[in-house]
């Protein structure tokens, strides 16, 4: 089974900061990677698919990059409403999620 | 608009069987696949299995022996049955529209396994 490792597990940043979240796959998944945002008490929300494609309706400050085993989610200018936990997911073979990065305001 | 809604018991006894229903609207089960995903409190989601648009199924290998997914296209419903529940099966269970990846999610149903 493919394992997904996210880092860091907790990230503190200030409004306006450029924020980078990391996700590493245990084997090559090409670009079969998605990013989700989950706010407290809500279902996950799809942000990015195919590693770098922005889902409809998602602000352009969110972007994704990477291929193979190493991936990144970047928020270009952090907003208060971005406080949430972010999960990566591989869908190359079955589906596996990472354990998440919790993003908080400093 | 696309909607999914999970329903089922909130409390299940250990060793019993969990039965959940996902009722969808705004899309056809013969055109889109639906997956079940669960999430223990404070942890990452876990994909459980998929009902393909053509009626085929796929399961997480870790759950395959206990899990069954079926559907009733006339009622726009997908069903999950999982047997031999234990306390570590406690969590929120979601159904999702599976467009590879999951573009729409239900609100989730909290399931507690306890005597």
PDB file of C-alpha atoms in Angstrom:
ATOM      1  CA  UNK A   1       0.000   0.000   0.000  1.00  0.00           C
ATOM      2  CA  UNK A   2       1.126   3.556  -0.722  1.00  0.00           C
ATOM      3  CA  UNK A   3       1.840   5.636   2.383  1.00  0.00           C
ATOM      4  CA  UNK A   4       1.513   9.438   2.455  1.00  0.00           C
ATOM      5  CA  UNK A   5       3.629  11.503   4.870  1.00  0.00           C
ATOM      6  CA  UNK A   6       2.808  15.161   5.530  1.00  0.00           C
ATOM      7  CA  UNK A   7       5.055  17.753   7.118  1.00  0.00           C
ATOM      8  CA  UNK A   8       4.985  19.660   9.295  1.00  0.00           C
ATOM      9  CA  UNK A   9       2.143  18.336  11.434  1.00  0.00           C
ATOM     10  CA  UNK A  10       1.566  21.823  12.884  1.00  0.00           C
ATOM     11  CA  UNK A  11       2.343  25.141  11.241  1.00  0.00           C
ATOM     12  CA  UNK A  12       1.939  28.612  12.752  1.00  0.00           C
ATOM     13  CA  UNK A  13       1.973  31.601  10.423  1.00  0.00           C
ATOM     14  CA  UNK A  14       0.830  35.217  10.256  1.00  0.00           C
ATOM     15  CA  UNK A  15      -1.770  36.816   8.013  1.00  0.00           C
ATOM     16  CA  UNK A  16      -0.126  37.669   4.692  1.00  0.00           C
ATOM     17  CA  UNK A  17       2.614  35.031   5.004  1.00  0.00           C
ATOM     18  CA  UNK A  18       3.518  32.675   2.188  1.00  0.00           C
ATOM     19  CA  UNK A  19       2.890  29.181   3.540  1.00  0.00           C
ATOM     20  CA  UNK A  20       4.207  25.855   2.209  1.00  0.00           C
ATOM     21  CA  UNK A  21       2.895  22.424   3.180  1.00  0.00           C
ATOM     22  CA  UNK A  22       4.636  19.212   2.149  1.00  0.00           C
ATOM     23  CA  UNK A  23       3.473  15.726   1.217  1.00  0.00           C
ATOM     24  CA  UNK A  24       5.633  12.729   0.345  1.00  0.00           C
ATOM     25  CA  UNK A  25       4.474   9.459  -1.207  1.00  0.00           C
ATOM     26  CA  UNK A  26       6.161   6.135  -0.447  1.00  0.00           C
ATOM     27  CA  UNK A  27       6.374   5.378  -4.168  1.00  0.00           C
ATOM     28  CA  UNK A  28       5.915   7.119  -7.513  1.00  0.00           C
ATOM     29  CA  UNK A  29       2.329   8.325  -7.907  1.00  0.00           C
ATOM     30  CA  UNK A  30       3.053  10.553 -10.935  1.00  0.00           C
ATOM     31  CA  UNK A  31       0.625  13.477 -10.547  1.00  0.00           C
ATOM     32  CA  UNK A  32      -2.249  11.524  -8.946  1.00  0.00           C
ATOM     33  CA  UNK A  33      -2.440  13.755  -5.894  1.00  0.00           C
ATOM     34  CA  UNK A  34      -5.118  15.957  -4.357  1.00  0.00           C
ATOM     35  CA  UNK A  35      -5.182  18.463  -1.502  1.00  0.00           C
ATOM     36  CA  UNK A  36      -8.146  19.029   0.812  1.00  0.00           C
ATOM     37  CA  UNK A  37      -8.955  21.663   3.421  1.00  0.00           C
ATOM     38  CA  UNK A  38     -10.955  20.641   6.482  1.00  0.00           C
ATOM     39  CA  UNK A  39     -12.324  23.150   8.958  1.00  0.00           C
ATOM     40  CA  UNK A  40     -13.510  22.101  12.395  1.00  0.00           C
ATOM     41  CA  UNK A  41     -16.748  20.145  12.255  1.00  0.00           C
ATOM     42  CA  UNK A  42     -16.917  20.141   8.448  1.00  0.00           C
ATOM     43  CA  UNK A  43     -16.251  17.649   5.679  1.00  0.00           C
ATOM     44  CA  UNK A  44     -13.010  17.955   3.712  1.00  0.00           C
ATOM     45  CA  UNK A  45     -13.127  20.337   0.750  1.00  0.00           C
ATOM     46  CA  UNK A  46     -11.238  19.662  -2.469  1.00  0.00           C
ATOM     47  CA  UNK A  47      -8.694  22.378  -3.285  1.00  0.00           C
ATOM     48  CA  UNK A  48      -6.249  20.889  -5.806  1.00  0.00           C
ATOM     49  CA  UNK A  49      -6.345  17.786  -8.028  1.00  0.00           C
ATOM     50  CA  UNK A  50      -3.824  16.227 -10.412  1.00  0.00           C
ATOM     51  CA  UNK A  51      -1.131  17.839  -8.239  1.00  0.00           C
ATOM     52  CA  UNK A  52      -1.523  21.349  -9.663  1.00  0.00           C
ATOM     53  CA  UNK A  53      -5.075  21.880 -10.973  1.00  0.00           C
ATOM     54  CA  UNK A  54      -7.189  24.336  -8.971  1.00  0.00           C
ATOM     55  CA  UNK A  55     -10.715  23.120  -8.221  1.00  0.00           C
ATOM     56  CA  UNK A  56     -13.513  25.424  -9.401  1.00  0.00           C
ATOM     57  CA  UNK A  57     -14.302  28.155  -6.913  1.00  0.00           C
ATOM     58  CA  UNK A  58     -11.053  27.888  -4.941  1.00  0.00           C
ATOM     59  CA  UNK A  59      -9.127  31.170  -4.502  1.00  0.00           C
ATOM     60  CA  UNK A  60      -6.044  31.567  -6.668  1.00  0.00           C
ATOM     61  CA  UNK A  61      -3.818  32.075  -3.595  1.00  0.00           C
ATOM     62  CA  UNK A  62      -3.839  28.266  -3.345  1.00  0.00           C
ATOM     63  CA  UNK A  63      -1.501  26.374  -5.660  1.00  0.00           C
ATOM     64  CA  UNK A  64      -0.027  22.906  -5.886  1.00  0.00           C
ATOM     65  CA  UNK A  65       3.171  21.548  -7.367  1.00  0.00           C
ATOM     66  CA  UNK A  66       5.226  18.384  -7.624  1.00  0.00           C
ATOM     67  CA  UNK A  67       5.174  14.969  -9.242  1.00  0.00           C
ATOM     68  CA  UNK A  68       6.497  11.505  -8.509  1.00  0.00           C
ATOM     69  CA  UNK A  69       6.903  11.333  -4.730  1.00  0.00           C
ATOM     70  CA  UNK A  70       7.214  14.941  -3.535  1.00  0.00           C
ATOM     71  CA  UNK A  71       4.411  17.479  -3.530  1.00  0.00           C
ATOM     72  CA  UNK A  72       3.731  20.942  -2.149  1.00  0.00           C
ATOM     73  CA  UNK A  73       0.660  23.034  -1.376  1.00  0.00           C
ATOM     74  CA  UNK A  74       1.362  26.774  -1.259  1.00  0.00           C
ATOM     75  CA  UNK A  75      -0.821  29.559   0.070  1.00  0.00           C
ATOM     76  CA  UNK A  76       0.624  32.756  -1.377  1.00  0.00           C
ATOM     77  CA  UNK A  77      -0.832  35.140   1.209  1.00  0.00           C
ATOM     78  CA  UNK A  78      -2.396  33.549   4.276  1.00  0.00           C
ATOM     79  CA  UNK A  79      -5.896  34.738   5.199  1.00  0.00           C
ATOM     80  CA  UNK A  80      -7.690  34.226   8.546  1.00  0.00           C
ATOM     81  CA  UNK A  81     -10.240  31.937   6.864  1.00  0.00           C
ATOM     82  CA  UNK A  82      -7.426  29.569   5.815  1.00  0.00           C
ATOM     83  CA  UNK A  83      -7.047  28.280   9.381  1.00  0.00           C
ATOM     84  CA  UNK A  84      -7.799  24.586   8.961  1.00  0.00           C
ATOM     85  CA  UNK A  85      -6.220  21.154   8.655  1.00  0.00           C
ATOM     86  CA  UNK A  86      -4.918  20.218   5.205  1.00  0.00           C
ATOM     87  CA  UNK A  87      -4.723  16.664   3.889  1.00  0.00           C
ATOM     88  CA  UNK A  88      -3.052  15.245   0.815  1.00  0.00           C
ATOM     89  CA  UNK A  89      -4.480  12.169  -0.939  1.00  0.00           C
ATOM     90  CA  UNK A  90      -3.013   9.820  -3.535  1.00  0.00           C
ATOM     91  CA  UNK A  91      -5.330   8.156  -6.031  1.00  0.00           C
ATOM     92  CA  UNK A  92      -2.789   6.351  -8.191  1.00  0.00           C
ATOM     93  CA  UNK A  93      -3.494   3.011  -6.507  1.00  0.00           C
ATOM     94  CA  UNK A  94      -6.673   2.848  -4.462  1.00  0.00           C
ATOM     95  CA  UNK A  95      -6.646   5.908  -2.266  1.00  0.00           C
ATOM     96  CA  UNK A  96      -4.624   6.960   0.766  1.00  0.00           C
ATOM     97  CA  UNK A  97      -4.668  10.161   2.786  1.00  0.00           C
ATOM     98  CA  UNK A  98      -1.916  11.755   4.815  1.00  0.00           C
ATOM     99  CA  UNK A  99      -2.273  12.475   8.527  1.00  0.00           C
ATOM    100  CA  UNK A 100      -2.663  16.200   7.918  1.00  0.00           C
ATOM    101  CA  UNK A 101      -1.029  19.554   8.606  1.00  0.00           C
ATOM    102  CA  UNK A 102      -2.839  21.796  11.071  1.00  0.00           C
ATOM    103  CA  UNK A 103      -2.432  25.449  10.090  1.00  0.00           C
ATOM    104  CA  UNK A 104      -2.934  28.074  12.769  1.00  0.00           C
ATOM    105  CA  UNK A 105      -2.444  31.815  13.064  1.00  0.00           C
ATOM    106  CA  UNK A 106       0.597  33.075  14.928  1.00  0.00           C
TER     107      UNK A 106
ATOM    108  CA  UNK B   1     -27.101  20.944  -7.227  1.00  0.00           C
ATOM    109  CA  UNK B   2     -24.994  17.995  -6.173  1.00  0.00           C
ATOM    110  CA  UNK B   3     -25.789  16.711  -2.693  1.00  0.00           C
ATOM    111  CA  UNK B   4     -24.966  13.606  -0.707  1.00  0.00           C
ATOM    112  CA  UNK B   5     -26.404  12.715   2.689  1.00  0.00           C
ATOM    113  CA  UNK B   6     -25.441   9.885   4.987  1.00  0.00           C
ATOM    114  CA  UNK B   7     -27.877   8.232   7.371  1.00  0.00           C
ATOM    115  CA  UNK B   8     -27.647   5.434   9.892  1.00  0.00           C
ATOM    116  CA  UNK B   9     -27.352   4.632  13.585  1.00  0.00           C
ATOM    117  CA  UNK B  10     -25.080   6.738  15.736  1.00  0.00           C
ATOM    118  CA  UNK B  11     -24.327   3.924  18.181  1.00  0.00           C
ATOM    119  CA  UNK B  12     -23.353   0.352  17.357  1.00  0.00           C
ATOM    120  CA  UNK B  13     -22.532  -2.462  19.771  1.00  0.00           C
ATOM    121  CA  UNK B  14     -19.107  -4.143  19.512  1.00  0.00           C
ATOM    122  CA  UNK B  15     -19.142  -7.186  17.189  1.00  0.00           C
ATOM    123  CA  UNK B  16     -22.341  -5.936  15.512  1.00  0.00           C
ATOM    124  CA  UNK B  17     -22.850  -4.816  11.905  1.00  0.00           C
ATOM    125  CA  UNK B  18     -22.898  -1.192  10.759  1.00  0.00           C
ATOM    126  CA  UNK B  19     -25.386  -0.271   8.039  1.00  0.00           C
ATOM    127  CA  UNK B  20     -25.250   3.174   6.434  1.00  0.00           C
ATOM    128  CA  UNK B  21     -27.130   4.738   3.532  1.00  0.00           C
ATOM    129  CA  UNK B  22     -25.918   7.510   1.227  1.00  0.00           C
ATOM    130  CA  UNK B  23     -28.715   9.306  -0.619  1.00  0.00           C
ATOM    131  CA  UNK B  24     -27.550  11.409  -3.550  1.00  0.00           C
ATOM    132  CA  UNK B  25     -29.153  14.104  -5.691  1.00  0.00           C
ATOM    133  CA  UNK B  26     -28.020  16.261  -8.579  1.00  0.00           C
ATOM    134  CA  UNK B  27     -26.178  13.451 -10.376  1.00  0.00           C
ATOM    135  CA  UNK B  28     -26.743   9.892 -11.547  1.00  0.00           C
ATOM    136  CA  UNK B  29     -25.194   6.842  -9.907  1.00  0.00           C
ATOM    137  CA  UNK B  30     -24.841   5.328 -13.385  1.00  0.00           C
ATOM    138  CA  UNK B  31     -22.621   8.226 -14.468  1.00  0.00           C
ATOM    139  CA  UNK B  32     -20.519   8.837 -11.332  1.00  0.00           C
ATOM    140  CA  UNK B  33     -18.859   6.596  -8.779  1.00  0.00           C
ATOM    141  CA  UNK B  34     -19.398   7.009  -5.025  1.00  0.00           C
ATOM    142  CA  UNK B  35     -16.859   6.246  -2.317  1.00  0.00           C
ATOM    143  CA  UNK B  36     -17.130   5.811   1.431  1.00  0.00           C
ATOM    144  CA  UNK B  37     -14.488   7.504   3.588  1.00  0.00           C
ATOM    145  CA  UNK B  38     -14.191   7.399   7.368  1.00  0.00           C
ATOM    146  CA  UNK B  39     -12.271   9.569   9.775  1.00  0.00           C
ATOM    147  CA  UNK B  40     -11.475   8.901  13.442  1.00  0.00           C
ATOM    148  CA  UNK B  41     -11.567  12.034  15.539  1.00  0.00           C
ATOM    149  CA  UNK B  42      -8.339  14.020  15.154  1.00  0.00           C
ATOM    150  CA  UNK B  43      -6.892  11.731  12.475  1.00  0.00           C
ATOM    151  CA  UNK B  44      -6.638  11.637   8.708  1.00  0.00           C
ATOM    152  CA  UNK B  45      -9.387  10.214   6.496  1.00  0.00           C
ATOM    153  CA  UNK B  46      -9.363   6.581   5.382  1.00  0.00           C
ATOM    154  CA  UNK B  47     -10.812   5.473   2.054  1.00  0.00           C
ATOM    155  CA  UNK B  48     -13.036   2.448   2.639  1.00  0.00           C
ATOM    156  CA  UNK B  49     -14.357   1.476  -0.754  1.00  0.00           C
ATOM    157  CA  UNK B  50     -16.027   2.509  -3.974  1.00  0.00           C
ATOM    158  CA  UNK B  51     -19.207   1.777  -5.911  1.00  0.00           C
ATOM    159  CA  UNK B  52     -18.219   2.324  -9.539  1.00  0.00           C
ATOM    160  CA  UNK B  53     -20.696   3.949 -11.934  1.00  0.00           C
ATOM    161  CA  UNK B  54     -20.977   0.608 -13.782  1.00  0.00           C
ATOM    162  CA  UNK B  55     -21.944  -1.303 -10.633  1.00  0.00           C
ATOM    163  CA  UNK B  56     -18.539  -2.789  -9.890  1.00  0.00           C
ATOM    164  CA  UNK B  57     -16.983  -2.359  -6.451  1.00  0.00           C
ATOM    165  CA  UNK B  58     -13.495  -1.793  -5.033  1.00  0.00           C
ATOM    166  CA  UNK B  59     -12.419  -2.092  -1.407  1.00  0.00           C
ATOM    167  CA  UNK B  60      -9.578  -1.028   0.850  1.00  0.00           C
ATOM    168  CA  UNK B  61      -7.593  -4.229   1.344  1.00  0.00           C
ATOM    169  CA  UNK B  62      -7.498  -3.638   5.116  1.00  0.00           C
ATOM    170  CA  UNK B  63     -11.309  -3.679   5.316  1.00  0.00           C
ATOM    171  CA  UNK B  64     -12.243  -5.972   2.453  1.00  0.00           C
ATOM    172  CA  UNK B  65     -13.089  -8.999   4.593  1.00  0.00           C
ATOM    173  CA  UNK B  66     -15.632  -7.021   6.640  1.00  0.00           C
ATOM    174  CA  UNK B  67     -17.053  -4.575   4.104  1.00  0.00           C
ATOM    175  CA  UNK B  68     -19.791  -4.644   1.483  1.00  0.00           C
ATOM    176  CA  UNK B  69     -20.998  -1.764  -0.714  1.00  0.00           C
ATOM    177  CA  UNK B  70     -24.130  -1.946  -2.841  1.00  0.00           C
ATOM    178  CA  UNK B  71     -26.605   0.423  -4.483  1.00  0.00           C
ATOM    179  CA  UNK B  72     -30.191   1.005  -5.573  1.00  0.00           C
ATOM    180  CA  UNK B  73     -30.090   3.262  -8.605  1.00  0.00           C
ATOM    181  CA  UNK B  74     -33.895   3.698  -8.631  1.00  0.00           C
ATOM    182  CA  UNK B  75     -33.676   5.294  -5.186  1.00  0.00           C
ATOM    183  CA  UNK B  76     -30.351   7.122  -5.800  1.00  0.00           C
ATOM    184  CA  UNK B  77     -28.857   5.319  -2.805  1.00  0.00           C
ATOM    185  CA  UNK B  78     -25.544   3.645  -2.014  1.00  0.00           C
ATOM    186  CA  UNK B  79     -25.248   1.327   0.969  1.00  0.00           C
ATOM    187  CA  UNK B  80     -22.382   0.369   3.256  1.00  0.00           C
ATOM    188  CA  UNK B  81     -22.366  -2.684   5.489  1.00  0.00           C
ATOM    189  CA  UNK B  82     -19.428  -3.528   7.724  1.00  0.00           C
ATOM    190  CA  UNK B  83     -19.447  -6.385  10.202  1.00  0.00           C
ATOM    191  CA  UNK B  84     -17.540  -7.269  13.365  1.00  0.00           C
ATOM    192  CA  UNK B  85     -17.276  -3.674  14.522  1.00  0.00           C
ATOM    193  CA  UNK B  86     -14.737  -2.779  17.216  1.00  0.00           C
ATOM    194  CA  UNK B  87     -14.079   0.400  19.181  1.00  0.00           C
ATOM    195  CA  UNK B  88     -11.438   1.571  16.719  1.00  0.00           C
ATOM    196  CA  UNK B  89     -14.156   1.731  14.052  1.00  0.00           C
ATOM    197  CA  UNK B  90     -15.538   4.775  15.878  1.00  0.00           C
ATOM    198  CA  UNK B  91     -15.462   7.935  13.777  1.00  0.00           C
ATOM    199  CA  UNK B  92     -17.264  10.038  11.199  1.00  0.00           C
ATOM    200  CA  UNK B  93     -18.342   8.229   8.045  1.00  0.00           C
ATOM    201  CA  UNK B  94     -18.698  10.159   4.785  1.00  0.00           C
ATOM    202  CA  UNK B  95     -19.914   9.323   1.310  1.00  0.00           C
ATOM    203  CA  UNK B  96     -18.319  11.234  -1.550  1.00  0.00           C
ATOM    204  CA  UNK B  97     -18.813  11.683  -5.257  1.00  0.00           C
ATOM    205  CA  UNK B  98     -15.768   9.958  -6.647  1.00  0.00           C
ATOM    206  CA  UNK B  99     -14.619  11.841  -9.704  1.00  0.00           C
ATOM    207  CA  UNK B 100     -11.035  10.863  -8.886  1.00  0.00           C
ATOM    208  CA  UNK B 101     -10.617  12.503  -6.556  1.00  0.00           C
ATOM    209  CA  UNK B 102     -13.551  13.314  -4.322  1.00  0.00           C
ATOM    210  CA  UNK B 103     -15.209  16.538  -5.425  1.00  0.00           C
ATOM    211  CA  UNK B 104     -18.380  16.502  -3.316  1.00  0.00           C
ATOM    212  CA  UNK B 105     -18.820  15.173   0.226  1.00  0.00           C
ATOM    213  CA  UNK B 106     -21.781  14.525   2.452  1.00  0.00           C
ATOM    214  CA  UNK B 107     -21.974  16.140   5.888  1.00  0.00           C
ATOM    215  CA  UNK B 108     -20.927  12.867   7.510  1.00  0.00           C
ATOM    216  CA  UNK B 109     -22.485  10.703  10.198  1.00  0.00           C
ATOM    217  CA  UNK B 110     -20.805  10.091  13.541  1.00  0.00           C
ATOM    218  CA  UNK B 111     -20.676   6.414  14.490  1.00  0.00           C
ATOM    219  CA  UNK B 112     -19.685   5.311  17.983  1.00  0.00           C
ATOM    220  CA  UNK B 113     -18.907   1.677  18.719  1.00  0.00           C
ATOM    221  CA  UNK B 114     -19.609   1.066  22.370  1.00  0.00           C
ATOM    222  CA  UNK B 115     -21.539  -1.211  24.670  1.00  0.00           C
TER     223      UNK B 115
END
